[in-house]
Amino acid sequence: MLSGTQHSKGCAAGLLAGLGLVTTWFAPSALGNSQSTTIARGAGTTIVQGGTGSAGGLFPVLTTLAFHAELAGGVVTGAFECLARVPASGTGIGSGQFTVNAMYVTGRITGAAVNGDAATLSGTATITGLGSGSNVPFEIVVRSGGPGATAVLTTAGLVFNEILVEGSIEVFQRKQDSE
């Protein structure tokens, strides 16, 4: 008969041996399926060309943009975030403080196409503010580069032409991917 300590050591050894066997059996397939290829990624601050436009009082719009898209097992996955801020007033005190949340887009990237240094990423998003809704289709076309690179977001019938002022965008694959 085993003492409590010997029994615990025996169980621990058995569990470790079993874990080793399971790892040996499943590691090759898990490792093979976990490899992914980065399609595009980026993050930074942009300014929207033309701001809110004359109909919106011609306020400047700054966005914080972040995204990544990968291809794994023939499936495009990724995430997209964009927070658009405007000042509380168009002139005077506060006109340079971007404190009002005009729009927030958070979504999953499910499609990608690459053409040279540009990537077209698409998916669905939840949007608050302008164009608000759930499962709203979006498309963003990004170009590689640092400040001066461009991004064009189209969603909810709205188009935002953005210029990167801080950060970087990288596009990796140089061929057509799945949509």
XYZ file of N, CA and C in Angstrom:
537
model
N 0.845 -1.176 0.000
C 0.000 0.000 0.000
C 0.885 1.232 0.000
N 0.509 2.230 -0.825
C 1.303 3.458 -0.934
C 0.876 4.451 0.122
N 1.863 5.208 0.646
C 1.523 6.286 1.578
C 0.928 7.432 0.772
N 0.343 8.431 1.429
C -0.254 9.595 0.770
C 0.751 10.332 -0.087
N 1.983 10.479 0.395
C 3.018 11.192 -0.341
C 3.417 10.411 -1.583
N 3.597 9.080 -1.413
C 3.983 8.259 -2.558
C 2.869 8.225 -3.604
N 1.614 8.179 -3.124
C 0.475 8.163 -4.032
C 0.420 9.469 -4.824
N 0.635 10.627 -4.172
C 0.624 11.939 -4.836
C 1.726 12.020 -5.872
N 2.933 11.532 -5.513
C 4.053 11.562 -6.454
C 3.759 10.683 -7.656
N 3.134 9.516 -7.406
C 2.794 8.606 -8.491
C 1.760 9.218 -9.426
N 0.762 9.898 -8.859
C -0.262 10.554 -9.680
C 0.348 11.677 -10.502
N 1.218 12.467 -9.876
C 1.861 13.572 -10.580
C 2.711 13.052 -11.724
N 3.464 11.982 -11.488
C 4.305 11.400 -12.535
C 3.436 10.856 -13.667
N 2.340 10.226 -13.314
C 1.430 9.690 -14.322
C 0.805 10.795 -15.163
N 0.406 11.882 -14.498
C -0.173 13.013 -15.217
C 0.848 13.630 -16.171
N 2.086 13.803 -15.705
C 3.129 14.369 -16.556
C 3.416 13.473 -17.744
N 3.466 12.167 -17.518
C 3.696 11.230 -18.622
C 2.549 11.292 -19.618
N 1.315 11.345 -19.125
C 0.147 11.448 -20.002
C 0.147 12.749 -20.784
N 0.505 13.836 -20.125
C 0.588 15.130 -20.785
C 1.645 15.094 -21.881
N 2.748 14.421 -21.596
C 3.812 14.282 -22.595
C 3.326 13.535 -23.822
N 2.564 12.459 -23.622
C 2.032 11.699 -24.753
C 1.047 12.537 -25.563
N 0.149 13.228 -24.872
C -0.832 14.069 -25.564
C -0.121 15.147 -26.366
N 0.880 15.787 -25.765
C 1.648 16.818 -26.454
C 2.337 16.241 -27.677
N 2.911 15.056 -27.546
C 3.591 14.409 -28.672
C 2.611 14.115 -29.797
N 1.413 13.649 -29.469
C 0.436 13.307 -30.495
C -0.112 14.534 -31.216
N -0.402 15.598 -30.453
C -1.108 16.732 -31.028
C -0.232 17.916 -31.412
N 0.993 18.015 -30.934
C 1.839 19.167 -31.229
C 2.084 19.370 -32.714
N 2.409 18.322 -33.490
C 2.662 18.569 -34.909
C 1.464 19.186 -35.631
N 0.256 18.691 -35.366
C -0.895 19.252 -36.062
C -1.213 20.644 -35.545
N -1.036 20.882 -34.260
C -1.304 22.207 -33.714
C -0.302 23.210 -34.251
N 0.963 22.837 -34.317
C 1.971 23.746 -34.839
C 1.740 24.026 -36.313
N 1.357 23.011 -37.061
C 1.113 23.189 -38.485
C -0.046 24.136 -38.750
N -1.053 24.119 -37.903
C -2.224 24.964 -38.092
C -2.044 26.360 -37.527
N -1.029 26.578 -36.708
C -0.905 27.876 -36.052
C -0.090 28.863 -36.866
N 0.548 28.403 -37.943
C 1.339 29.313 -38.737
C 0.419 30.227 -39.523
N 0.726 31.517 -39.469
C -0.057 32.474 -40.227
C 0.901 33.449 -40.891
N 0.393 34.091 -41.899
C 1.163 35.071 -42.635
C 0.512 36.428 -42.444
N 1.283 37.391 -42.019
C 0.745 38.737 -41.857
C 0.524 39.344 -43.228
N -0.674 39.850 -43.447
C -1.019 40.519 -44.703
C -0.718 42.004 -44.570
N -1.250 42.618 -43.518
C -1.055 44.055 -43.294
C -1.279 44.356 -41.823
N -0.620 45.413 -41.365
C -0.831 45.879 -39.988
C -0.443 47.341 -39.926
N -1.010 48.014 -38.953
C -0.668 49.415 -38.805
C -1.347 50.030 -37.606
N -0.822 51.174 -37.219
C -1.414 51.931 -36.119
C -0.879 53.349 -36.194
N -1.700 54.273 -35.758
C -1.242 55.650 -35.733
C -2.386 56.633 -35.649
N -2.044 57.874 -35.888
C -2.994 58.974 -35.884
C -3.131 59.489 -37.301
N -4.370 59.709 -37.723
C -4.606 60.275 -39.050
C -5.415 61.557 -38.920
N -5.384 62.341 -39.990
C -6.279 63.484 -40.104
C -7.156 63.222 -41.317
N -8.447 63.468 -41.185
C -9.389 63.249 -42.275
C -9.342 64.464 -43.190
N -9.074 64.220 -44.479
C -9.023 65.313 -45.449
C -10.381 66.003 -45.509
N -10.396 67.310 -45.354
C -11.638 68.073 -45.409
C -12.436 68.041 -44.125
N -11.931 67.360 -43.099
C -12.619 67.309 -41.801
C -14.054 66.842 -41.924
N -14.944 67.534 -41.237
C -16.362 67.172 -41.266
C -17.050 67.691 -42.522
N -16.325 68.469 -43.333
C -16.926 69.078 -44.519
C -17.747 70.288 -44.138
N -18.131 71.080 -45.125
C -18.854 72.326 -44.839
C -20.209 72.063 -44.200
N -20.872 70.952 -44.570
C -22.176 70.624 -43.976
C -22.045 70.317 -42.483
N -20.861 69.854 -42.050
C -20.631 69.529 -40.648
C -19.984 70.665 -39.875
N -19.905 71.844 -40.477
C -19.316 73.002 -39.794
C -17.819 73.114 -40.026
N -17.258 72.284 -40.898
C -15.840 72.270 -41.236
C -14.941 72.166 -40.001
N -15.200 71.139 -39.201
C -14.365 70.841 -38.040
C -13.260 69.879 -38.481
N -12.052 70.029 -37.941
C -11.021 69.024 -38.231
C -11.368 67.718 -37.519
N -10.909 66.593 -38.091
C -11.162 65.276 -37.510
C -9.835 64.537 -37.409
N -9.487 64.116 -36.195
C -8.321 63.258 -35.976
C -8.829 61.864 -35.640
N -8.149 60.849 -36.160
C -8.526 59.486 -35.814
C -7.326 58.749 -35.233
N -7.630 57.806 -34.376
C -6.646 56.833 -33.921
C -7.032 55.539 -34.607
N -6.092 55.003 -35.372
C -6.350 53.859 -36.226
C -5.429 52.717 -35.826
N -5.957 51.503 -35.757
C -5.137 50.316 -35.489
C -5.787 49.117 -36.166
N -4.963 48.285 -36.817
C -5.503 47.111 -37.488
C -4.397 46.077 -37.693
N -4.834 44.837 -37.910
C -3.928 43.765 -38.324
C -4.766 42.742 -39.073
N -4.156 42.154 -40.101
C -4.822 41.115 -40.887
C -3.820 40.014 -41.176
N -4.244 38.773 -40.991
C -3.398 37.604 -41.226
C -4.134 36.618 -42.121
N -3.348 35.751 -42.741
C -3.888 34.644 -43.512
C -3.390 33.370 -42.857
N -4.309 32.535 -42.382
C -3.958 31.262 -41.732
C -4.872 30.185 -42.274
N -4.284 29.173 -42.857
C -5.071 28.072 -43.400
C -6.058 28.508 -44.469
N -5.702 29.526 -45.240
C -6.570 30.021 -46.302
C -7.675 30.944 -45.829
N -7.682 31.289 -44.535
C -8.727 32.145 -43.966
C -8.113 33.468 -43.515
N -8.741 34.571 -43.904
C -8.297 35.897 -43.479
C -8.945 36.220 -42.139
N -8.128 36.620 -41.180
C -8.633 37.053 -39.874
C -7.909 38.327 -39.481
N -8.502 39.054 -38.576
C -7.859 40.261 -38.077
C -8.854 41.142 -37.360
N -8.368 42.296 -36.968
C -9.201 43.246 -36.227
C -8.926 44.659 -36.728
N -9.934 45.499 -36.578
C -9.848 46.892 -37.017
C -10.457 47.794 -35.952
N -9.767 48.859 -35.633
C -10.250 49.852 -34.667
C -10.026 51.242 -35.236
N -10.999 52.116 -35.096
C -10.831 53.502 -35.517
C -11.702 54.388 -34.631
N -11.075 55.312 -33.952
C -11.773 56.271 -33.097
C -11.581 57.653 -33.702
N -12.677 58.295 -34.098
C -12.625 59.635 -34.685
C -13.029 60.664 -33.634
N -12.187 61.696 -33.504
C -12.450 62.754 -32.518
C -12.464 64.116 -33.211
N -13.342 64.970 -32.714
C -13.432 66.347 -33.202
C -13.387 67.286 -32.000
N -13.049 68.561 -32.231
C -13.077 69.518 -31.118
C -14.525 69.875 -30.761
N -14.705 70.321 -29.538
C -16.044 70.703 -29.070
C -16.538 71.974 -29.753
N -15.626 72.832 -30.208
C -16.023 74.057 -30.903
C -15.106 74.272 -32.101
N -15.635 74.971 -33.099
C -14.879 75.207 -34.330
C -13.876 76.331 -34.233
N -14.088 77.250 -33.323
C -13.177 78.382 -33.148
C -13.039 78.695 -31.669
N -12.014 79.456 -31.353
C -11.821 79.906 -29.979
C -11.295 78.817 -29.060
N -11.536 79.030 -27.763
C -11.064 78.087 -26.752
C -11.678 76.718 -26.991
N -10.847 75.702 -26.996
C -11.321 74.334 -27.196
C -11.301 73.877 -28.639
N -11.055 74.784 -29.581
C -11.099 74.385 -30.991
C -9.928 73.480 -31.388
N -8.913 73.433 -30.570
C -7.772 72.559 -30.847
C -7.716 71.347 -29.935
N -8.744 71.178 -29.118
C -8.790 70.036 -28.209
C -9.788 69.007 -28.747
N -9.272 67.884 -29.181
C -10.097 66.863 -29.821
C -10.687 65.938 -28.758
N -11.801 66.388 -28.181
C -12.391 65.700 -27.030
C -13.743 65.054 -27.311
N -14.323 65.308 -28.466
C -15.650 64.775 -28.777
C -15.499 63.513 -29.642
N -16.102 62.411 -29.176
C -16.086 61.142 -29.916
C -17.133 61.247 -31.022
N -16.677 61.424 -32.266
C -17.596 61.538 -33.400
C -18.018 60.178 -33.933
N -17.095 59.196 -33.837
C -17.379 57.879 -34.404
C -16.377 56.879 -33.850
N -16.847 55.692 -33.553
C -15.960 54.608 -33.145
C -16.345 53.371 -33.939
N -15.357 52.778 -34.613
C -15.567 51.582 -35.430
C -14.692 50.474 -34.851
N -15.289 49.353 -34.481
C -14.532 48.210 -34.006
C -15.054 46.974 -34.732
N -14.153 46.287 -35.443
C -14.642 45.190 -36.251
C -13.636 44.090 -36.494
N -14.121 43.049 -37.174
C -13.316 41.888 -37.537
C -13.036 41.955 -39.025
N -11.781 41.744 -39.379
C -11.386 41.684 -40.782
C -11.559 40.245 -41.254
N -12.281 40.082 -42.371
C -12.537 38.744 -42.901
C -12.150 38.611 -44.372
N -11.728 39.711 -44.987
C -11.321 39.674 -46.387
C -10.131 40.582 -46.608
N -9.274 40.215 -47.560
C -8.104 41.030 -47.862
C -7.652 40.796 -49.288
N -7.219 41.866 -49.918
C -6.602 41.790 -51.239
C -5.422 42.747 -51.215
N -4.296 42.318 -51.788
C -3.090 43.128 -51.815
C -2.718 43.420 -53.255
N -2.376 44.668 -53.505
C -1.921 45.081 -54.822
C -0.724 46.013 -54.618
N 0.477 45.472 -54.770
C 1.682 46.269 -54.548
C 1.804 46.675 -53.098
N 1.863 47.994 -52.850
C 2.007 48.484 -51.476
C 0.667 48.829 -50.838
N -0.445 48.427 -51.465
C -1.780 48.725 -50.932
C -2.511 47.434 -50.576
N -3.292 47.509 -49.518
C -4.132 46.386 -49.103
C -5.553 46.888 -48.932
N -6.503 46.110 -49.427
C -7.918 46.387 -49.211
C -8.404 45.352 -48.203
N -8.817 45.830 -47.043
C -9.270 44.969 -45.950
C -10.763 45.192 -45.764
N -11.508 44.103 -45.540
C -12.953 44.237 -45.379
C -13.452 43.335 -44.265
N -14.646 43.660 -43.790
C -15.269 42.881 -42.735
C -16.538 43.552 -42.265
N -16.918 43.249 -41.034
C -18.083 43.888 -40.423
C -17.679 44.471 -39.082
N -18.414 45.529 -38.690
C -18.043 46.258 -37.481
C -19.270 46.686 -36.695
N -19.011 47.011 -35.452
C -19.968 47.719 -34.618
C -19.524 49.164 -34.629
N -20.455 50.074 -34.878
C -20.119 51.492 -35.008
C -20.991 52.301 -34.066
N -20.364 53.250 -33.369
C -21.099 54.230 -32.568
C -20.858 55.595 -33.200
N -21.749 56.530 -32.941
C -21.620 57.865 -33.533
C -22.094 57.852 -34.972
N -21.387 58.543 -35.850
C -21.746 58.574 -37.275
C -21.847 57.161 -37.833
N -22.918 56.873 -38.561
C -23.073 55.567 -39.195
C -23.295 54.417 -38.233
N -23.792 54.699 -37.037
C -23.901 53.680 -35.987
C -24.724 52.466 -36.406
N -24.325 51.316 -35.863
C -25.033 50.073 -36.129
C -24.178 48.880 -35.766
N -24.769 47.693 -35.888
C -24.068 46.437 -35.636
C -23.947 45.668 -36.936
N -22.873 44.893 -37.063
C -22.620 44.103 -38.274
C -22.655 44.954 -39.533
N -22.090 46.148 -39.446
C -22.041 47.069 -40.577
C -20.819 46.724 -41.429
N -21.007 46.481 -42.719
C -19.851 46.186 -43.571
C -18.911 47.398 -43.653
N -17.616 47.119 -43.706
C -16.646 48.192 -43.896
C -15.556 47.704 -44.835
N -14.879 48.680 -45.421
C -13.709 48.398 -46.249
C -12.712 49.522 -45.997
N -11.464 49.158 -45.820
C -10.421 50.158 -45.685
C -9.288 49.801 -46.635
N -8.871 50.781 -47.402
C -7.749 50.622 -48.312
C -6.582 51.377 -47.685
N -5.512 50.654 -47.374
C -4.345 51.254 -46.724
C -3.131 51.134 -47.635
N -2.240 52.117 -47.530
C -0.978 52.098 -48.278
C 0.177 52.079 -47.295
N 1.208 51.301 -47.621
C 2.396 51.208 -46.768
C 3.051 52.567 -46.607
N 3.607 52.765 -45.415
C 4.396 53.962 -45.181
C 4.200 54.530 -43.800
N 4.951 55.575 -43.546
C 4.849 56.321 -42.301
C 3.998 57.557 -42.533
N 4.294 58.638 -41.817
C 3.528 59.870 -42.023
C 3.433 60.223 -43.508
N 2.206 60.508 -43.936
C 1.934 60.795 -45.342
C 1.248 59.636 -46.045
N 1.360 58.423 -45.483
C 0.655 57.269 -46.055
C -0.849 57.523 -45.938
N -1.624 56.849 -46.774
C -3.058 57.104 -46.786
C -3.871 55.873 -46.411
N -5.083 56.152 -45.962
C -6.078 55.127 -45.659
C -7.430 55.698 -46.070
N -8.240 54.888 -46.733
C -9.587 55.312 -47.116
C -10.569 54.314 -46.509
N -11.356 54.780 -45.554
C -12.359 53.954 -44.879
C -13.719 54.234 -45.496
N -14.409 53.162 -45.906
C -15.768 53.275 -46.424
C -16.660 52.386 -45.569
N -17.692 52.989 -44.979
C -18.635 52.239 -44.158
C -19.911 53.047 -43.977
N -21.014 52.360 -43.880
C -22.316 52.981 -43.618
C -22.600 54.131 -44.581
N -22.185 53.968 -45.838
C -22.425 55.011 -46.832
C -21.526 56.225 -46.701
N -20.542 56.159 -45.831
C -19.621 57.275 -45.598
C -18.232 56.904 -46.098
N -17.489 57.888 -46.597
C -16.124 57.674 -47.061
C -15.221 58.675 -46.352
N -14.146 58.162 -45.748
C -13.195 58.998 -45.023
C -11.813 58.840 -45.652
N -11.302 59.906 -46.253
C -9.951 59.929 -46.811
C -9.019 60.422 -45.717
N -8.121 59.557 -45.272
C -7.273 59.869 -44.133
C -5.801 59.893 -44.528
N -5.060 60.783 -43.877
C -3.612 60.886 -44.067
C -2.948 60.593 -42.728
N -2.028 59.651 -42.726
C -1.310 59.287 -41.508
C -0.364 60.421 -41.118
N -0.494 60.913 -39.879
C 0.416 61.959 -39.392
C 1.427 61.412 -38.386
N 1.089 60.305 -37.755
C 1.998 59.604 -36.835
C 1.723 58.115 -36.956
N 2.780 57.297 -36.874
C 2.611 55.858 -36.910
C 3.124 55.260 -38.207
N 2.687 54.023 -38.486
C 3.105 53.367 -39.727
C 2.092 52.325 -40.158
N 2.110 52.051 -41.453
C 1.279 51.026 -42.062
C 2.218 50.122 -42.845
N 2.044 48.808 -42.676
C 2.863 47.845 -43.403
C 1.949 46.889 -44.168
N 2.281 46.669 -45.443
C 1.590 45.700 -46.282
C 2.649 44.687 -46.685
N 2.410 43.393 -46.412
C 3.435 42.375 -46.586
C 3.301 41.540 -47.836
N 2.146 41.000 -48.119
C 2.009 40.109 -49.271
C 1.886 40.928 -50.534
N 2.410 40.406 -51.594
C 2.384 41.124 -52.865
C 1.552 40.383 -53.900
N 0.486 39.702 -53.446
C -0.370 38.973 -54.375
C -1.802 39.043 -53.896
N -2.706 38.647 -54.757
C -4.146 38.647 -54.433
C -4.423 37.593 -53.373
N -5.173 37.935 -52.341
C -5.549 37.001 -51.287
C -7.035 36.718 -51.384
N -7.527 35.924 -50.457
C -8.953 35.562 -50.475
C -9.816 36.727 -50.030
N -11.005 36.760 -50.530
C -11.979 37.790 -50.165
C -12.956 37.219 -49.181
